[in-house]
Short mmCIF file of C-alpha atoms in Angstrom, two decimals:
data_model
loop_
_atom_site.label_atom_id
_atom_site.label_comp_id
_atom_site.label_asym_id
_atom_site.label_seq_id
_atom_site.Cartn_x
_atom_site.Cartn_y
_atom_site.Cartn_z
CA MET A 64 59.98 -66.83 164.73
CA ASP A 65 57.59 -64.44 162.98
CA SER A 66 55.01 -67.21 162.65
CA ASP A 67 55.20 -67.92 166.40
CA ILE A 68 54.64 -64.25 167.16
CA LYS A 69 51.70 -64.15 164.75
CA VAL A 70 50.15 -67.23 166.41
CA LEU A 71 50.59 -65.71 169.88
CA GLU A 72 49.07 -62.41 168.74
CA ASP A 73 46.08 -64.24 167.27
CA GLN A 74 45.58 -66.18 170.52
CA PHE A 75 45.93 -62.97 172.49
CA ASP A 76 43.30 -61.27 170.30
CA GLU A 77 40.91 -64.21 170.82
CA ILE A 78 41.38 -63.98 174.59
CA ILE A 79 40.71 -60.23 174.53
CA VAL A 80 37.52 -60.74 172.54
CA ASP A 81 36.43 -63.55 174.89
CA ILE A 82 37.01 -61.43 178.01
CA ALA A 83 35.24 -58.42 176.49
CA THR A 84 32.24 -60.59 175.67
CA LYS A 85 32.13 -61.97 179.23
CA ARG A 86 32.32 -58.45 180.66
CA LYS A 87 29.13 -57.62 178.79
CA GLN A 88 27.26 -60.87 179.55
CA TYR A 89 28.09 -61.65 183.17
CA PRO A 90 26.79 -58.45 184.79
CA ARG A 91 23.39 -59.13 183.17
CA LYS A 92 23.40 -62.72 184.41
CA ILE A 93 24.44 -61.64 187.90
CA LEU A 94 21.74 -58.96 187.93
CA GLU A 95 19.09 -61.54 187.04
CA CYS A 96 20.18 -63.77 189.93
CA VAL A 97 20.24 -60.85 192.37
CA ILE A 98 16.72 -59.78 191.35
CA LYS A 99 15.40 -63.33 191.76
CA THR A 100 17.03 -63.61 195.19
CA ILE A 101 15.62 -60.28 196.38
CA LYS A 102 12.12 -61.18 195.17
CA ALA A 103 12.31 -64.56 196.93
CA LYS A 104 13.37 -62.88 200.18
CA GLN A 105 10.51 -60.39 199.89
CA GLU A 106 8.02 -63.24 199.42
CA LEU A 107 9.38 -64.99 202.51
CA LEU A 108 9.07 -61.80 204.54
CA LYS A 109 5.45 -61.40 203.43
CA GLN A 110 4.69 -64.88 204.77
CA TYR A 111 6.40 -64.25 208.11
CA HIS A 112 4.07 -63.97 211.08
CA PRO A 113 5.53 -63.85 214.58
CA VAL A 114 4.49 -66.81 216.71
CA VAL A 115 5.04 -65.10 220.05
CA HIS A 116 2.96 -62.01 220.62
CA PRO A 117 4.76 -59.18 222.39
CA LEU A 118 3.59 -58.37 225.91
CA ASP A 119 2.10 -55.04 226.81
CA LEU A 120 4.62 -53.60 229.23
CA LYS A 121 3.22 -51.18 231.76
CA TYR A 122 5.13 -48.61 233.73
CA ASP A 123 4.98 -49.18 237.47
CA PRO A 124 5.43 -45.86 239.29
CA ASP A 125 6.00 -47.62 242.65
CA PRO A 126 8.51 -50.46 242.23
CA GLY A 127 8.54 -51.05 246.01
CA ALA A 128 4.97 -52.37 245.87
CA ARG A 129 6.12 -55.39 243.89
CA THR A 130 8.81 -56.39 246.38
CA GLY A 131 6.47 -56.41 249.34
CA GLY A 132 7.35 -52.96 250.59
CA LEU A 133 10.92 -53.84 251.52
CA THR A 134 13.37 -51.09 251.07
CA PRO A 135 17.12 -51.64 250.74
CA GLY A 136 18.92 -51.77 254.06
CA THR A 137 15.90 -52.88 256.15
CA VAL A 138 16.60 -56.59 255.91
#
């Protein structure tokens, strides 16, 4: 029974060491991937050029002139 407990404790210690090592390594690996992704997105945004040019909208002070001079209720 004592040997079984000793084996389980040794396995438990190995698992703790393995998890502690991963906690140190994985954030660095994730950070590298995030940085690469952000840089790739920035490069894509630099290459983006809109195909459709926006129209120059002008304010029309007399909207009745566009409708042929009709006012509501005269039809």
